[in-house]
Every structure is written in structure tokens, then in C-alpha cells.
Amino acid sequence: MAASLIDGKLIAAQIREEVAAQVSALEKEGIHPCLAVILVGDDPASRTYVAAKRKASQEVGIRSIQHLLAKDVAEAGLMDLIEQLNQDPGVHGILVQLPLPPHINEYNIIAAISPPKDVDGFHPYNAGRLIAGLDTFIPCTPFGVLQMISKSGIETSGKHVVIVGRSNIVGKPLMNLLVQKSDAANATVTLCHSRTSDIKAHTQQGDILIAAIGQARFITADMVKPGAVVIDVGINRVEEQGKACLVGDVDFEEVRKVASRITPVPGGVGPMTVAMLMQNVAKAAGMSGS
Ligand code: GUN
């Protein structure tokens, strides 16, 4: 029997509704949640993501400010803008869309964002709190993956979760979240990456398999344990039969024949990432007291 779909679009819509209610409550206290998004350059994928964040902000009542900077902006110029936003009491969340052009040091930029405004949860202070199991801003994509799993009634406790991909944005924070001693985690985690030897031997062991490696249809049916839950974080732009299309890191049509649950692309993890960002902005605004 084919796997049933985990509908990220639907779960994300429910979360946005909850956030909209939180935002209305904050408005009544005189707090007007505001997200500043910085986009450097004109990468088409990044522009699409930034547009989706703006649309979601409007939908839940969060004010959104966009700063579009030229691709050759100096690192110091970007730093100045971040400092200005750090100091602005009307801005609750700051997001610098990644990747940045190669002449800008990503780490310096992330570290310049004030931790209470770091709604991506990438600042080393927040990343450290996440590892320690303390309250923090959870990076939006890993947060979205966990929400999809828990809201679909899928147990992680005692399960073997295999993650493919070791990025700072997805793989590493997911690993750290899933091993926490908490009801929503308690998993045994294997983190595979591009240098893992015999990757299939690992992926076949996963009760839950999470693909975040950035390669179209990397996960094939023979790599999946029958009955596994498969979460596809990939969004790859490919051209097929002369048409541009989006495909995940999972060979969806084949893998759905062996998995029990599977996320589609589009309509899976993507909308969840944006919904969790909205939740993080509401949290930042609530903590700010102004
Ligand atoms: N680029 C891809 N994913 C993300 C994300 O979650 N946050 C930021 N800032 N940039 C990204």
C-alpha cells in the first residue's frame, strides 16, 4: 500500500492561525510584532523564499520590513544595517537570508544579530542553548520537521532517526533536537553526510528518515526501511522535459511505495519552515515587552 501523505501545507495553515491569535493578543498589549528581512543579491530561490516570508507575515498580522541590498555590498555595510536593526525597539526579529555572496563571512553576520532578535536561531548563543536543551529560538526548518512529526501522531521516543545532511541550518540542529531528553524527542540519531561510506546501510535502518542533502531524488526506494516515515527537506530546482520544476531529495514516486508516511515537495516541509518563522517572531515580540 502506498504511503499516506503528511500535509505540511495544512499543518502550517493551522500554525499560522495560532500565531495570528498570539499576534492579536500582543497588539492588545500595544506590541506590534515586526520582522526585518535582509536579502543580499538577486538569487531567484532566495527571492522566492523572502516573498513567502513576507506573504505569511501579512497573513498573521506581523509587520515585515525588507532590506534588499546589492550583491556587492561590503560586509561592513551589512553589519551597520544589522546594528541599526538591533538597536531599533520596533523590530523584534532579524533574518538575513542565506546563502550570502562569497565575499561576506556568514559567521560574522550571524554573530552580529542580537540573540533576542535571532528568529532563525543561528546565533552561537542560541545554537548553544539548543544543544544544552534550554529554551531558545529553534531554527525554523528543524522546528517545522518536529512539528510535522508530532502533529501527525508519529512517535520519536526510542525510534532510530536517520538524517542525511549535516548543514548548520537543518541537519545539525535536527540531530541536537531529536536526541534531547524530552517527550517530543528521545530518539537515537544517526547523522549521515556526503562522506559517509555505505550510506544505504545507514538509511535502511531508519524508522524515520530525514533527507536534507540538497540533491534531487537522492533517496531511492532501496535505501528506505519498509514502513519508515520519510521527511523530505529538499527543494531542488530542476529542468525536466523542457520544464522547470521543484523536486525533493527523495524519489517520491518510488519511495512512497515502501514508506508508511511521506512528505511531498512542494507542500511538505517548505510551508512549515515559514510558519515556524512566524511563531519565532511572535515569541521574540512577546519577550521584548515593547
Ligand atoms: N536559507 C535557507 N534556509 C534558510 C533559513 O531557514 N533561514 C535563512 N536565514 N536563510 C535560509
Short mmCIF file of N, CA and C and ligand atoms in Angstrom, two decimals, residues 46 49 53 95-99 120 122 139-141 169 273, ligand 1:
data_model
loop_
_atom_site.label_atom_id
_atom_site.label_comp_id
_atom_site.label_asym_id
_atom_site.label_seq_id
_atom_site.Cartn_x
_atom_site.Cartn_y
_atom_site.Cartn_z
N SER A 46 16.28 32.53 -3.33
CA SER A 46 16.19 33.35 -2.10
C SER A 46 15.07 34.37 -2.21
N TYR A 49 11.85 32.66 -1.43
CA TYR A 49 11.68 32.38 -0.01
C TYR A 49 11.32 33.66 0.75
N LYS A 53 7.95 34.59 2.99
CA LYS A 53 8.00 35.06 4.39
C LYS A 53 7.19 36.35 4.54
N LEU A 95 16.19 38.65 10.19
CA LEU A 95 16.54 37.45 9.41
C LEU A 95 17.38 37.88 8.21
N VAL A 96 18.58 37.32 8.11
CA VAL A 96 19.42 37.55 6.93
C VAL A 96 19.30 36.29 6.08
N GLN A 97 18.74 36.43 4.91
CA GLN A 97 18.53 35.26 4.06
C GLN A 97 19.88 34.68 3.61
N LEU A 98 20.05 33.40 3.76
CA LEU A 98 21.28 32.70 3.36
C LEU A 98 21.00 31.90 2.08
N PRO A 99 21.97 31.63 1.26
CA PRO A 99 23.39 31.95 1.43
C PRO A 99 23.70 33.40 1.10
N ASP A 120 15.98 33.10 13.51
CA ASP A 120 16.45 31.90 12.81
C ASP A 120 17.09 30.91 13.78
N PHE A 122 20.20 30.91 14.67
CA PHE A 122 21.53 30.53 14.16
C PHE A 122 22.68 31.10 14.99
N PRO A 139 15.77 26.76 15.09
CA PRO A 139 15.82 27.05 13.65
C PRO A 139 14.56 26.53 12.94
N CYS A 140 14.06 27.35 12.02
CA CYS A 140 12.68 27.17 11.52
C CYS A 140 12.45 25.84 10.79
N THR A 141 13.39 25.39 9.98
CA THR A 141 13.15 24.13 9.25
C THR A 141 13.15 22.93 10.21
N ILE A 169 21.95 24.68 9.17
CA ILE A 169 20.56 25.14 9.12
C ILE A 169 19.59 24.01 9.42
N THR A 273 8.42 25.61 7.42
CA THR A 273 9.54 26.50 7.76
C THR A 273 9.03 27.92 7.96
N1 GUN B 1 18.30 29.82 3.58
C1 GUN B 1 17.74 28.58 3.51
N2 GUN B 1 17.04 28.32 4.63
C2 GUN B 1 17.15 29.41 5.43
C3 GUN B 1 16.64 29.73 6.71
O1 GUN B 1 15.94 28.96 7.37
N3 GUN B 1 16.98 30.96 7.18
C4 GUN B 1 17.77 31.82 6.49
N4 GUN B 1 18.06 33.00 7.04
N5 GUN B 1 18.27 31.55 5.29
C5 GUN B 1 17.95 30.34 4.77
#
